[in-house]
PDB file of C-alpha atoms in Angstrom:
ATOM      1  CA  UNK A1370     -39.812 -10.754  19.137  1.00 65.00           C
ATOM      2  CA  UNK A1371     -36.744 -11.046  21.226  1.00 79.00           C
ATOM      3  CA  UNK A1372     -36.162 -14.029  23.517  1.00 90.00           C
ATOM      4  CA  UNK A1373     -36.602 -13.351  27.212  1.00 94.00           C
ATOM      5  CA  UNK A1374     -33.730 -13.236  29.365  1.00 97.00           C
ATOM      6  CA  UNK A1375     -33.764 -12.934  33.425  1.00 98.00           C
ATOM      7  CA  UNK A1376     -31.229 -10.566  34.464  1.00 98.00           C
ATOM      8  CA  UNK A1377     -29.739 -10.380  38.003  1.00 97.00           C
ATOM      9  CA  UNK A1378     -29.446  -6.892  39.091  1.00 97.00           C
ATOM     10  CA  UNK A1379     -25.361  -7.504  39.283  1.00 96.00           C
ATOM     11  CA  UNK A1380     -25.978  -7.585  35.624  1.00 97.00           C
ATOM     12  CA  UNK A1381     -25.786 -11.805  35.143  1.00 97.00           C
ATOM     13  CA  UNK A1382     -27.884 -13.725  32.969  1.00 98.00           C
ATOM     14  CA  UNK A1383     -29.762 -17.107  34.562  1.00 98.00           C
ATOM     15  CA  UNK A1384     -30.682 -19.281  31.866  1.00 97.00           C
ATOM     16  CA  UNK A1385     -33.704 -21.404  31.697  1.00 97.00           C
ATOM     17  CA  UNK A1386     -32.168 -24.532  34.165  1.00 98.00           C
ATOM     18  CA  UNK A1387     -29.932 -22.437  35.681  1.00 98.00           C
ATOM     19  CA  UNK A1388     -30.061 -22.232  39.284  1.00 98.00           C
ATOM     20  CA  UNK A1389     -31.134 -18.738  41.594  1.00 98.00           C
ATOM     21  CA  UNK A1390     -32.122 -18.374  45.117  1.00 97.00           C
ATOM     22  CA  UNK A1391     -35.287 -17.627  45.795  1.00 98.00           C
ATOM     23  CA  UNK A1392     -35.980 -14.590  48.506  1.00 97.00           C
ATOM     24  CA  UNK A1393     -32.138 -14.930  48.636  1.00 94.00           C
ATOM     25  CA  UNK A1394     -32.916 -17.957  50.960  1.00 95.00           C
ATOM     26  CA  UNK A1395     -33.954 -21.002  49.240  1.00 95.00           C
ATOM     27  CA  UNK A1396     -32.110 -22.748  46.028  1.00 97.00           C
ATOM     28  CA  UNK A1397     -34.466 -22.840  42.954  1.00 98.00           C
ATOM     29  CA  UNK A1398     -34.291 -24.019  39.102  1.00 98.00           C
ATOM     30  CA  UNK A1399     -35.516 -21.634  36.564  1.00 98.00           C
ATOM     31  CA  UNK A1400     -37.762 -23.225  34.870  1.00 98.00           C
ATOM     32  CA  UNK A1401     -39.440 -20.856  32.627  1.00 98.00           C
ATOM     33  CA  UNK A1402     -39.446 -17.283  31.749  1.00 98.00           C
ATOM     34  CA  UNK A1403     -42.721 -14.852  30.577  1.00 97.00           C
ATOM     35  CA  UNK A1404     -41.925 -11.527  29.341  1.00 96.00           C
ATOM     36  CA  UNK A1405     -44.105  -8.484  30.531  1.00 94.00           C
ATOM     37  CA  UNK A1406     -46.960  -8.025  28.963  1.00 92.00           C
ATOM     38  CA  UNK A1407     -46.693  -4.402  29.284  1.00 92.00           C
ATOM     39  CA  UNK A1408     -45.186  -1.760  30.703  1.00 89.00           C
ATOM     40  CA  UNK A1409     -47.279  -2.265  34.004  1.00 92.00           C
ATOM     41  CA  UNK A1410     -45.961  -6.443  34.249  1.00 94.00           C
ATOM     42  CA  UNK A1411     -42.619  -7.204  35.330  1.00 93.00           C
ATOM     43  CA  UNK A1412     -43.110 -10.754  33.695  1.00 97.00           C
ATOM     44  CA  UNK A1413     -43.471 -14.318  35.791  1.00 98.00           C
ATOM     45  CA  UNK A1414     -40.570 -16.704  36.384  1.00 98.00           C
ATOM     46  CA  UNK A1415     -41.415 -20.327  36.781  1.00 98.00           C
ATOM     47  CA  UNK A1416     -39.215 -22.018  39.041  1.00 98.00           C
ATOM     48  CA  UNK A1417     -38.678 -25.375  40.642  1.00 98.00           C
ATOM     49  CA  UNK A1418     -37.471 -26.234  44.440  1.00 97.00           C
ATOM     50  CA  UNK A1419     -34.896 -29.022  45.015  1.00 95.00           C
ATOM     51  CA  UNK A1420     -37.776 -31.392  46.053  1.00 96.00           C
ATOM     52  CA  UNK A1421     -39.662 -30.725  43.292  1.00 97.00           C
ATOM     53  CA  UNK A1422     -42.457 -28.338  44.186  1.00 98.00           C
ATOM     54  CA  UNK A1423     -42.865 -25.544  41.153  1.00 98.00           C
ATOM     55  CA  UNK A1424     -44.079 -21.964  41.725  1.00 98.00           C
ATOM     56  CA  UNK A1425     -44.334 -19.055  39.687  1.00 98.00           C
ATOM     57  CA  UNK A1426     -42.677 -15.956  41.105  1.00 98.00           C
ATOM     58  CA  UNK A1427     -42.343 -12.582  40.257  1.00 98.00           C
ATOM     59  CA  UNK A1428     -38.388 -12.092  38.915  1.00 98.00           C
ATOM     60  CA  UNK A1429     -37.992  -9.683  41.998  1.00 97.00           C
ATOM     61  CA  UNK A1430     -37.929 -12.292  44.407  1.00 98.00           C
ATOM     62  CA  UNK A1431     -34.914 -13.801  42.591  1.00 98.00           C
ATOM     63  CA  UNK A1432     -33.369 -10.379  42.633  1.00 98.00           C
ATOM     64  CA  UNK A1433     -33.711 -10.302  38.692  1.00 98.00           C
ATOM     65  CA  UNK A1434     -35.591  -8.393  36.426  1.00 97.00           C
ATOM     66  CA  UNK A1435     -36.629  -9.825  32.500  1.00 97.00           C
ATOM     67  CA  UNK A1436     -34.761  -8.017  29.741  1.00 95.00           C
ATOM     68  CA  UNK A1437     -36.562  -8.611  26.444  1.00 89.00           C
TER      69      UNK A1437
END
């Protein structure tokens, strides 16, 4: 199986610990990156906040989609 990759929808990769801003707002880490588990999931992104709070998101609120 392919390795994930996040996508921005201007067409640039983020790598795992590369940096995206979350709800185009607030500066995150990408931390992790699911892939879909079918056509009906878009996939989870973990990310981590500059003070060090994780979340996982869905890759739309980093404008990104995952591209297997």
């Amino acid at each position: 199986m392919p390795k994930p990759r996040l996508v921005t929808y201007d067409g640039d990769t983020i790598p795992v610990e590369g940096s995206a801003f979350l709800d185009g707002n607030f500066p995150v880490t990408v931390t992790n990156i699911r892939p879909p588990y079918d056509d009906e999931d878009t996939g989870a992104v973990g990310i981590r906040f500059e003070w060090g709070a994780t979340e996982t998101v869905d890759p739309v609120r980093l404008r990104a989609y995952i591209a297997l």
